[in-house]
CSV table of C-alpha atoms in Angstrom, one decimal:
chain,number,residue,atom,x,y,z
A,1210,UNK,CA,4.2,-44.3,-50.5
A,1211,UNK,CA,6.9,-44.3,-53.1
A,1212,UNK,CA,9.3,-41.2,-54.1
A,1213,UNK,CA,9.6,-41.3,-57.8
A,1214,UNK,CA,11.7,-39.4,-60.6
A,1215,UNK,CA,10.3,-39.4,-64.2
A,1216,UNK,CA,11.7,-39.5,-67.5
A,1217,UNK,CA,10.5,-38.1,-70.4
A,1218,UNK,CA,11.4,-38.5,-74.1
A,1219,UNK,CA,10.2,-37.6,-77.9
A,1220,UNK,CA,8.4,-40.9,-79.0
A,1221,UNK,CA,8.5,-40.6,-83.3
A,1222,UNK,CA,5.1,-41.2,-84.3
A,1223,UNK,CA,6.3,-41.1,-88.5
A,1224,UNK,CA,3.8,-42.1,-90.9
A,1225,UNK,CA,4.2,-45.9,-92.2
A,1226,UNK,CA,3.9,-46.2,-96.4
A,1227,UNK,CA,2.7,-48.9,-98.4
A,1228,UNK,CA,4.6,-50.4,-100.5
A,1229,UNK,CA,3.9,-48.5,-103.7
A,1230,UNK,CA,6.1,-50.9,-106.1
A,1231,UNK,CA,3.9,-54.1,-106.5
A,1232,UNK,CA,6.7,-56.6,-107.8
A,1233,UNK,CA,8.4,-58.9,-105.2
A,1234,UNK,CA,12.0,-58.6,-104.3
A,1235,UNK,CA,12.6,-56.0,-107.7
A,1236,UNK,CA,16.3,-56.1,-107.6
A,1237,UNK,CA,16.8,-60.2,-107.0
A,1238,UNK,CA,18.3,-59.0,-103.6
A,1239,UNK,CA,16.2,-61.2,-101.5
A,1240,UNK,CA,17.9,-64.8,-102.2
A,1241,UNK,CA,17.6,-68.4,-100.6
A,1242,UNK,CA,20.9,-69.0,-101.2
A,1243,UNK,CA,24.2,-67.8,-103.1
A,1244,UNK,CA,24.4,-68.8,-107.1
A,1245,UNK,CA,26.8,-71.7,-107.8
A,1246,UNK,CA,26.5,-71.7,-111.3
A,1247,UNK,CA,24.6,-70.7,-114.5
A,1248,UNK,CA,20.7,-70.7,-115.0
A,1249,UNK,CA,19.7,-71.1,-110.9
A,1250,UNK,CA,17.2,-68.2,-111.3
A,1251,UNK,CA,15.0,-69.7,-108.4
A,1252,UNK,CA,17.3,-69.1,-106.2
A,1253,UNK,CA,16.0,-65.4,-106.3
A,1254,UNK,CA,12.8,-65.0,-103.9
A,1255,UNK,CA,9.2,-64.8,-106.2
A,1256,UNK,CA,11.4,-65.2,-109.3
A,1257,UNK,CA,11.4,-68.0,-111.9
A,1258,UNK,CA,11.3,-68.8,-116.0
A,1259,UNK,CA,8.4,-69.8,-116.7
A,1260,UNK,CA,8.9,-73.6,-118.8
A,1261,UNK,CA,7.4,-76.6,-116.9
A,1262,UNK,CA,9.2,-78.7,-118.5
A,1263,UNK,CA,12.2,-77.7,-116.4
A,1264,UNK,CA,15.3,-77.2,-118.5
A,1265,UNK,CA,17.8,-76.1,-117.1
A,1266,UNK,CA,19.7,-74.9,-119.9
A,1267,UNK,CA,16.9,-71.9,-120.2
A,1268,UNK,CA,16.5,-71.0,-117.2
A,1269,UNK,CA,18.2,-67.3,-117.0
A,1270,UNK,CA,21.0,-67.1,-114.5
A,1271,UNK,CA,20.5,-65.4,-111.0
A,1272,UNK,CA,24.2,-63.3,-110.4
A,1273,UNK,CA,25.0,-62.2,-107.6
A,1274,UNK,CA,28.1,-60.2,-105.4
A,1275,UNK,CA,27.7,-63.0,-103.2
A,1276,UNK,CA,27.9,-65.8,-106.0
A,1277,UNK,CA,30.9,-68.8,-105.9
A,1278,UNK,CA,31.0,-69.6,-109.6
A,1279,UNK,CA,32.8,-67.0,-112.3
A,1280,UNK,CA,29.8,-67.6,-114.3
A,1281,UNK,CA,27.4,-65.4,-112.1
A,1282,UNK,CA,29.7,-63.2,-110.1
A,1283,UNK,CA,29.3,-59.5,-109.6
A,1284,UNK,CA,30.7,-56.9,-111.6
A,1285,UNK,CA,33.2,-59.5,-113.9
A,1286,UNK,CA,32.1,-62.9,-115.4
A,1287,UNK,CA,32.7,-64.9,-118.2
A,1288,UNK,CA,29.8,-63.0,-119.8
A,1289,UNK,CA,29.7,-59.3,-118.8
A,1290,UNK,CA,31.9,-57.1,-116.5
A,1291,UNK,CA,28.9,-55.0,-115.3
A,1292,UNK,CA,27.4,-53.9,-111.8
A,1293,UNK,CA,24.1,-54.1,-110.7
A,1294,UNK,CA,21.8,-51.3,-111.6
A,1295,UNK,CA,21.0,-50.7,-108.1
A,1296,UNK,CA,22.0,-53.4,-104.9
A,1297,UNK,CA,24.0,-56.2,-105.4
A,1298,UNK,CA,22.2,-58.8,-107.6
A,1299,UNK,CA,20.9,-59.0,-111.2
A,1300,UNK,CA,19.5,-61.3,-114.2
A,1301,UNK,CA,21.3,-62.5,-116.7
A,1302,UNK,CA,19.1,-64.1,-119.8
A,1303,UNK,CA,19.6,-65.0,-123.0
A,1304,UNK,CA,17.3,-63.3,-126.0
A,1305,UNK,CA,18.0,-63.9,-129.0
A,1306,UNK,CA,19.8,-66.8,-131.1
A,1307,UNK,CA,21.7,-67.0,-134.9
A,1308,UNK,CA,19.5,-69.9,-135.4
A,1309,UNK,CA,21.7,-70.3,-138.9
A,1310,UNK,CA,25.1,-70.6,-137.1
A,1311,UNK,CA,24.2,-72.7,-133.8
A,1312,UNK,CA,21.9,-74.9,-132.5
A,1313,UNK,CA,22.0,-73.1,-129.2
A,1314,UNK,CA,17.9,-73.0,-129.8
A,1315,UNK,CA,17.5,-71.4,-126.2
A,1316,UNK,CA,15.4,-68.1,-124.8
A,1317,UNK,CA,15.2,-67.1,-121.4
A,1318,UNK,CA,12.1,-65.8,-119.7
A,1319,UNK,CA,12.3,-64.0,-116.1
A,1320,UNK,CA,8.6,-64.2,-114.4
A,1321,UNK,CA,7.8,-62.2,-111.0
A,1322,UNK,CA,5.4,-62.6,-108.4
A,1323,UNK,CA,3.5,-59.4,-107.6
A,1324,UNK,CA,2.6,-58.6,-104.3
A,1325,UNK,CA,-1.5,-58.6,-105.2
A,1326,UNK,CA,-3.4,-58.8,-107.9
A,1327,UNK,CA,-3.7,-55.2,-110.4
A,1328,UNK,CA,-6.8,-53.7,-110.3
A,1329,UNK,CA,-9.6,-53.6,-112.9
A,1330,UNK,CA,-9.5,-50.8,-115.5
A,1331,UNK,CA,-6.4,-49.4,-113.3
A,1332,UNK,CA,-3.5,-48.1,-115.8
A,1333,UNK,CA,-0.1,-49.3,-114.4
A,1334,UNK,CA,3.3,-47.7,-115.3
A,1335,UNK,CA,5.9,-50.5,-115.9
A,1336,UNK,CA,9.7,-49.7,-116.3
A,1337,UNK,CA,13.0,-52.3,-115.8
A,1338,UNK,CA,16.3,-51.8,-116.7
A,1339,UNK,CA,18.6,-53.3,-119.8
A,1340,UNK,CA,22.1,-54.0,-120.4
A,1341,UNK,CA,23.7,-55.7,-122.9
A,1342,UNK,CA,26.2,-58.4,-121.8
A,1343,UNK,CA,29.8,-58.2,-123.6
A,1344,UNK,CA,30.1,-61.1,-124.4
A,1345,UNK,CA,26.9,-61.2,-126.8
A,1346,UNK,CA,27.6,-61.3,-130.8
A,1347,UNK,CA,23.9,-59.8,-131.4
A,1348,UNK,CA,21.5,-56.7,-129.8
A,1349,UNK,CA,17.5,-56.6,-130.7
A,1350,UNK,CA,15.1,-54.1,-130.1
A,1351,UNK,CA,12.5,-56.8,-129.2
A,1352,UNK,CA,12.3,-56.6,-125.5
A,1353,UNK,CA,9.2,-56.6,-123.9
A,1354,UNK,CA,7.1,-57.4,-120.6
A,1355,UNK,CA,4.2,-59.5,-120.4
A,1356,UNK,CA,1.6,-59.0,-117.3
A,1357,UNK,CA,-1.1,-62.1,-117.0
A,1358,UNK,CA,-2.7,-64.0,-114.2
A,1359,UNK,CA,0.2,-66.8,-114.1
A,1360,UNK,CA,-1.0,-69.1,-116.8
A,1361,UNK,CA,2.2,-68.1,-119.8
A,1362,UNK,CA,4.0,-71.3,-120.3
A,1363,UNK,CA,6.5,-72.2,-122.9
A,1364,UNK,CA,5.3,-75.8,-122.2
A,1365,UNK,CA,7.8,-77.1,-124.9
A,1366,UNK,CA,11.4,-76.3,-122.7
A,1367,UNK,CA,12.7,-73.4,-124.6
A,1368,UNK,CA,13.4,-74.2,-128.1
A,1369,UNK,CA,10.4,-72.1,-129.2
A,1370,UNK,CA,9.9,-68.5,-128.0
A,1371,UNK,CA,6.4,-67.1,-126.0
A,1372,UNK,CA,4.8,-65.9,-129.7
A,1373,UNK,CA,1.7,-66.5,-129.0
A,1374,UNK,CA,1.6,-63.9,-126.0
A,1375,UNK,CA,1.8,-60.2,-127.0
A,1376,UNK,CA,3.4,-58.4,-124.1
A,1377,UNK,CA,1.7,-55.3,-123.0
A,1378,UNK,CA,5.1,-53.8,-122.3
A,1379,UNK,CA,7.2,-53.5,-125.5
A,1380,UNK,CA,10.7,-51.4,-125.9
A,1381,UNK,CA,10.5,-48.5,-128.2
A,1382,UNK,CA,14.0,-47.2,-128.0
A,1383,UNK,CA,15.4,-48.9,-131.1
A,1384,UNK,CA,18.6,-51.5,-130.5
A,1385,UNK,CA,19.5,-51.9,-127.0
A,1386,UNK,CA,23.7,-51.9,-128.0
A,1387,UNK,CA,25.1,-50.3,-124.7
A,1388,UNK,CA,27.1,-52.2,-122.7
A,1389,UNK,CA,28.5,-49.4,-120.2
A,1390,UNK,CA,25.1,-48.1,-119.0
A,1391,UNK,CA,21.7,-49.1,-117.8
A,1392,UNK,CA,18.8,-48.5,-120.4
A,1393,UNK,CA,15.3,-47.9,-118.9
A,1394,UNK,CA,12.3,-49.6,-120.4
A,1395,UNK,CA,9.2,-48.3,-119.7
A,1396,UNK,CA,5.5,-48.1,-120.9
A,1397,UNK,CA,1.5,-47.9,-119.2
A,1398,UNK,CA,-1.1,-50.4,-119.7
A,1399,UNK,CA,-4.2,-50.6,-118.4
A,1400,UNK,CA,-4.8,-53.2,-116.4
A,1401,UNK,CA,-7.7,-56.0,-117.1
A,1402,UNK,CA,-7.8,-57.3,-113.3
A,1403,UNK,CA,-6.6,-60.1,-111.4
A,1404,UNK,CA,-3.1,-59.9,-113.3
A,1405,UNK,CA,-0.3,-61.3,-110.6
A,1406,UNK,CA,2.6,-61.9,-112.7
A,1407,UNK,CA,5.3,-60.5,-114.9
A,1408,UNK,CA,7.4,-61.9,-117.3
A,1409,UNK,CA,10.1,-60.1,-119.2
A,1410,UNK,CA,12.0,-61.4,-122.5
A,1411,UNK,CA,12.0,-61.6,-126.1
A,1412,UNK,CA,8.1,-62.8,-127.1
A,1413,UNK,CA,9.6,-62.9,-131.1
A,1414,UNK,CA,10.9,-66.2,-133.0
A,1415,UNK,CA,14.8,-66.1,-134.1
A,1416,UNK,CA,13.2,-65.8,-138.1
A,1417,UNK,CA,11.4,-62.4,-136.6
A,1418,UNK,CA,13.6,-60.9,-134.4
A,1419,UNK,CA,15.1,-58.1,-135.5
A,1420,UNK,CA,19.1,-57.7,-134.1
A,1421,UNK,CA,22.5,-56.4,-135.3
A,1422,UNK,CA,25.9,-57.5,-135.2
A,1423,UNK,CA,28.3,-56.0,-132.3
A,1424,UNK,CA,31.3,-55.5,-132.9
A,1425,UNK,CA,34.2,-58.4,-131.8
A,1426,UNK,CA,35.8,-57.8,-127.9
A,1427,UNK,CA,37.6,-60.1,-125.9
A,1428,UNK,CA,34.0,-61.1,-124.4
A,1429,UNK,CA,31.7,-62.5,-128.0
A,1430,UNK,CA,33.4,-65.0,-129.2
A,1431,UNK,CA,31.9,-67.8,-128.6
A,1432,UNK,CA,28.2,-68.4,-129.0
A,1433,UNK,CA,26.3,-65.8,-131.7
A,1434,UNK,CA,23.5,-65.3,-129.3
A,1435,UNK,CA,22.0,-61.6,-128.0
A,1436,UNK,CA,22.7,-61.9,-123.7
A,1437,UNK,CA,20.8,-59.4,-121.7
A,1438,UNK,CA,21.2,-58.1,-117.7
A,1439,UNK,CA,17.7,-57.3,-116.0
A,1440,UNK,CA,17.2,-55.3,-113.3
A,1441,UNK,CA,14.7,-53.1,-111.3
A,1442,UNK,CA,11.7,-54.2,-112.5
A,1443,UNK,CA,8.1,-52.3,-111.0
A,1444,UNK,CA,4.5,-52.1,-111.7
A,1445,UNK,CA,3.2,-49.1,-110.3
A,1446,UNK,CA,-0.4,-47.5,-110.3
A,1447,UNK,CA,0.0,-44.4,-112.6
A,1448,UNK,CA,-2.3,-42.4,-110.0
A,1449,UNK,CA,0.1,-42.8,-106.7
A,1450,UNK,CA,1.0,-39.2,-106.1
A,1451,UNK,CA,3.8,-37.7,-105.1
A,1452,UNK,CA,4.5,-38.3,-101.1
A,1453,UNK,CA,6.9,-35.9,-99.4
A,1454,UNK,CA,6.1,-37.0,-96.3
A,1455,UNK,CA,4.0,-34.6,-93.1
A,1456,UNK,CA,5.6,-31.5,-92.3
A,1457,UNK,CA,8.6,-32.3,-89.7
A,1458,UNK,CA,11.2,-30.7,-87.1
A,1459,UNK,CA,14.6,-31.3,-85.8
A,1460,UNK,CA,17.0,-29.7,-83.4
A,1461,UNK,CA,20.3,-29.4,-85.1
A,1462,UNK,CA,19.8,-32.8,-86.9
A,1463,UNK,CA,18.7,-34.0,-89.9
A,1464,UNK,CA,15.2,-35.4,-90.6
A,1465,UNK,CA,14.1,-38.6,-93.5
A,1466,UNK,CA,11.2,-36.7,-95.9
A,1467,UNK,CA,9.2,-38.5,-98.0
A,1468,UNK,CA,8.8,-42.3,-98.7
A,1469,UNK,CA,11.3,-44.9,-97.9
A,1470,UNK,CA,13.5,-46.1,-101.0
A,1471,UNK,CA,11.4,-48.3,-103.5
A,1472,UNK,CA,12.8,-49.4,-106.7
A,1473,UNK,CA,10.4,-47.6,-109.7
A,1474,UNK,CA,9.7,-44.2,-107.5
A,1475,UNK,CA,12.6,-42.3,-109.1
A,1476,UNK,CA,11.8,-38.8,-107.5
A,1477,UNK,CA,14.0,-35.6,-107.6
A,1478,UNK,CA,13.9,-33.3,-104.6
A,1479,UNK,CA,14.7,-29.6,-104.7
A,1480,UNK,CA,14.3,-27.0,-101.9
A,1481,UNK,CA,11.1,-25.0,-102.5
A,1482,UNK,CA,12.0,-22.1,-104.7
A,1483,UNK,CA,15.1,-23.8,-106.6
A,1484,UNK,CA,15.5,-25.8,-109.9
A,1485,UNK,CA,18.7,-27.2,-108.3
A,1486,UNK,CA,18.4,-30.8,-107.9
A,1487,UNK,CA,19.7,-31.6,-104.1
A,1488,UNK,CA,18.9,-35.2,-104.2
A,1489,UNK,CA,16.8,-38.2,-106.4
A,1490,UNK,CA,14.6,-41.1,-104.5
A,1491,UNK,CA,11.7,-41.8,-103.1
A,1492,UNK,CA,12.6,-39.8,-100.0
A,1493,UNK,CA,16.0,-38.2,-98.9
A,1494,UNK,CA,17.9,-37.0,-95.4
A,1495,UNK,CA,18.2,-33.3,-95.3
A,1496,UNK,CA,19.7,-31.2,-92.8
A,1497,UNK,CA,18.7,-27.9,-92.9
A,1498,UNK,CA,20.0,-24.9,-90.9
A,1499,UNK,CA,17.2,-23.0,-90.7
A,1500,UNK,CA,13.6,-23.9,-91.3
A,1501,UNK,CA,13.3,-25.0,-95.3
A,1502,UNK,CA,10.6,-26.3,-97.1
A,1503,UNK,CA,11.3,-29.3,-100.1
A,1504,UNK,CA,9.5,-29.8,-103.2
A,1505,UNK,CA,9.6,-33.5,-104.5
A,1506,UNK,CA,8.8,-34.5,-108.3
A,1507,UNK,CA,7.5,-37.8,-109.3
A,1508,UNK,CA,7.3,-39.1,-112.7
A,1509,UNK,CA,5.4,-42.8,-113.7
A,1510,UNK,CA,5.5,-42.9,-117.7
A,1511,UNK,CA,4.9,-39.5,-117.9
A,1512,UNK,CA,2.4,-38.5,-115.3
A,1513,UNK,CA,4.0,-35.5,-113.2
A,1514,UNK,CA,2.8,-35.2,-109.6
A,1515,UNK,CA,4.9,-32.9,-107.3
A,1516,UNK,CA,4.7,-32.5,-103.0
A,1517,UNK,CA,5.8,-30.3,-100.7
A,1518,UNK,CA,7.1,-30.6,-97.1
A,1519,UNK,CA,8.4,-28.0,-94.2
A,1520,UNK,CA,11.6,-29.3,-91.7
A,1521,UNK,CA,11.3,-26.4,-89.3
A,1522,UNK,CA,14.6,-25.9,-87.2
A,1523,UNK,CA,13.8,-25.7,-83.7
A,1524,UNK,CA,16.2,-24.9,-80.5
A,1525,UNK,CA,18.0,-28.0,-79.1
A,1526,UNK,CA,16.5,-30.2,-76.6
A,1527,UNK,CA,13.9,-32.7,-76.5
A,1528,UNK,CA,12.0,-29.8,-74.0
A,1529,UNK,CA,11.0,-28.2,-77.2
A,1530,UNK,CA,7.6,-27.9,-78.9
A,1531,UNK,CA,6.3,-25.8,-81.7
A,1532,UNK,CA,10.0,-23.5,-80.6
A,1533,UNK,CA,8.7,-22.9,-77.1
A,1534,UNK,CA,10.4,-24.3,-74.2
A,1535,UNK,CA,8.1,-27.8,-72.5
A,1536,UNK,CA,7.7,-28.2,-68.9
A,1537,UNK,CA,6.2,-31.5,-67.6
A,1538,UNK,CA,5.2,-31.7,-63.8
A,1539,UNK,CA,4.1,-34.9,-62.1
A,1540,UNK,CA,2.0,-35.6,-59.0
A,1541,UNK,CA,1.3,-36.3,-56.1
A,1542,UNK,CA,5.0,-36.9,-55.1
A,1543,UNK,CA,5.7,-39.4,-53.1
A,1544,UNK,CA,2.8,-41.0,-54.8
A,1545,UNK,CA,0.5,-44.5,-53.8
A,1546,UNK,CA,-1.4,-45.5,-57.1
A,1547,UNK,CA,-1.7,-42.9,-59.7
A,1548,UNK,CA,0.4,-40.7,-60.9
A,1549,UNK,CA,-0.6,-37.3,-62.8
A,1550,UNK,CA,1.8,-35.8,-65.5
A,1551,UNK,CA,0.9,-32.5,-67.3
A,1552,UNK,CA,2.7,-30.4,-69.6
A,1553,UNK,CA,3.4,-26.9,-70.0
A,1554,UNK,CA,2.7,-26.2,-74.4
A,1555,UNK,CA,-0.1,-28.6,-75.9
A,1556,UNK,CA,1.8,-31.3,-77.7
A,1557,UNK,CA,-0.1,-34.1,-79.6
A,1558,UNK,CA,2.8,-36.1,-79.8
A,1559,UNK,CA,2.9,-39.4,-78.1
A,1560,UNK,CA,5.8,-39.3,-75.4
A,1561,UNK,CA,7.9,-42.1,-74.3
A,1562,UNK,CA,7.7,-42.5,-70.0
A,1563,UNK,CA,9.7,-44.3,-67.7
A,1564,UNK,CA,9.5,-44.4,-64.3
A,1565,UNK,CA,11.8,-44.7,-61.6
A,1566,UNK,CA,11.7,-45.2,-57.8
A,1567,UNK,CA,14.3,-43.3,-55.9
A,1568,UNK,CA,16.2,-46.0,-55.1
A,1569,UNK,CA,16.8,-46.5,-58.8
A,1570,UNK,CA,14.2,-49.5,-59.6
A,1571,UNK,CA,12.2,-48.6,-62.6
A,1572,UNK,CA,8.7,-49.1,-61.7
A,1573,UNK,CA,7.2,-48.1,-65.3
A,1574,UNK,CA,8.6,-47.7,-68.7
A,1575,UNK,CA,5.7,-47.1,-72.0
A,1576,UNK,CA,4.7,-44.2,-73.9
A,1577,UNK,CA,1.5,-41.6,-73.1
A,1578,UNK,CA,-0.7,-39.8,-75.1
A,1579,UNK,CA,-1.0,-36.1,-73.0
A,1580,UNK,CA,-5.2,-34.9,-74.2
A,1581,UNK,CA,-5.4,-31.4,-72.6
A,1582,UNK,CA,-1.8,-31.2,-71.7
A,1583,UNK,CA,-2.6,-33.9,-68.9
A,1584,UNK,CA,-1.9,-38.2,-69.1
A,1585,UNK,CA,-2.2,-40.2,-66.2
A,1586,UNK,CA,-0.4,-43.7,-65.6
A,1587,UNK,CA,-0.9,-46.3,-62.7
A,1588,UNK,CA,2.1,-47.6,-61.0
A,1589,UNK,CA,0.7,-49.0,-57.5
């Protein structure tokens, strides 16, 4: 028979989300390798134009903090001095043209993988952000997104815009002129079913498109064309509710509430009570003093859902429970074959256990569920 000393710890048993956004890699963080140069969009993960003829004077150019060429580094290039909305990567893409004053004939298109197809008759609430690049001569108002199955093509290379396709996703905030700060796009559609792709640019010819002349900086003047920066982009179902996570505890800590941080769930969180925004995302770290309850809001294009959680503060120790001091006790000791734990206060917790010999040699190390405050574990 073996003398044995047991250790016991808190196992977290937290709640695992889905992923509520469904686009792939949102904000072009996930990469195969730095950008050298202009128009190397695939080198962003799920991202692409959309032309199979392969030009690669249209492709839109993938920038990135990590980039070697001036052309696509992050904040300052020979286009824009801008940082990402969010991360450390972003789109540039050209929209627009002065067909009378060059024969720069060019439009970028930006398509996304989602991570599964939309569901039939579902509404969806799209949003990505906007910012004009300095160094364009032009701004239009026709931005817009386009949601299909995969089959949009230019076909042609990219002296002829996507007119034929009507995106489902159109800018409604008259010309997008700021060059300081990130403009949100967003709008619902309902979905048809099977959709697995998204495509964001300028679905109007040159001739159609209307745009206005910026005013000359150190940035436009060279080609007269209308450059925009894309980031952010997310298709979410309008019916995903507000999440603040399950009620929680800590011990003079701080606790995570609610989701994990997912581009397009743009959440404020208040404490219970207060109008006083404490912090904004899907889910934040709070440390409260004593026990506090949090309200979160959600908003997707409109659609308000709210959620509340409690973060009671408990005494220190991991011997705590529901504020009431735990007791585990273990036998037989010395013990042959099985050992026999119970605890003092019900917890439903899982627990993690090791187990050591007295000579030091750990002899078990997993975690127990305890059903009427007993577990067992074999270590013969």
């Amino acid at each position: 028979m073996r003398t044995v000393l047991v250790l016991i710890c808190s196992l977290y048993t937290g709640l695992i989300h889905a992923q509520q956004n469904f686009v792939l890699n949102p904000s072009f963080e996930e990469y195969y390798q730095c950008p050298t140069g202009i128009g190397q969009i695939k080198q962003a993960k799920f991202w692409t134009g959309f032309d199979t003829t392969g030009v690669l004077d249209c492709w839109p150019t993938y920038c990135n903090t990590c980039a070697t060429s001036f052309n696509c580094s992050i904040p300052k290039s020979g286009y824009y001095y801008q940082s990402a909305h969010s991360g450390y990567a972003m789109i540039l893409n050209q929209l627009y043209f002065d067909s009378s004053a060059t024969n720069i004939a060019l439009l970028g298109y930006i398509k996304g993988k989602l991570a599964k197809p939309l569901a039939k008759n579902t509404p969806y609430c799209v949003s990505f952000y906007i910012n004009l690049a300095e160094s364009s001569r032009y701004a239009i108002n026709s931005i817009g997104a386009y949601i299909d199955n995969g089959s949009i093509d230019s076909v042609q290379g990219c002296l002829l815009p996507a007119g034929k396709f009507i995106p489902q996703i159109q800018n409604t905030s008259g010309f997008l002129t700021d060059t300081a700060n990130w403009v949100k796009i967003e709008s619902s559609f309902v979905a048809k079913g099977g959709e697995r792709y998204i495509t964001i640019g300028n679905f109007l010819d040159a001739a159609h498109t209307p745009h206005i002349k910026i005013p000359d900086n150190d940035f436009n003047n060279g080609s007269p064309v209308a450059g925009y920066l894309i980031d952010d982009v997310s298709v979410i179902a309008i019916d995903t509710k507000a999440d603040a996570g399950p009620d929680t505890h800590v011990a003079e800590d701080s606790a995570f509430i609610g989701r994990p941080p997912e581009v397009g769930l743009e959440c404020t969180w208040a404490v219970l009570g207060s109008s006083t925004v404490m912090g904004t995302g899907a889910g934040i770290k709070v440390k409260p003093s004593t026990t506090t309850s949090y309200v979160v809001t959600q908003i997707l294009c409109g659609t308000v859902t709210r959620d509340t959680v409690k973060v009671d503060v408990w005494p220190a120790g991991i011997n705590s429970v529901n504020g009431k001091e735990q007791v585990y006790s273990l036998s037989p000791n010395p013990v042959q074959q099985k050992l026999h734990l119970s605890q003092q206060v019900n917890d439903g917790r899982a627990v993690m256990v090791s187990i050591y010999e007295a000579t030091g040699k750990q002899v078990y190390a997993g975690s127990l569920q305890f059903a009427d405050n007993k577990a067992g574990v074999n270590v013969g």
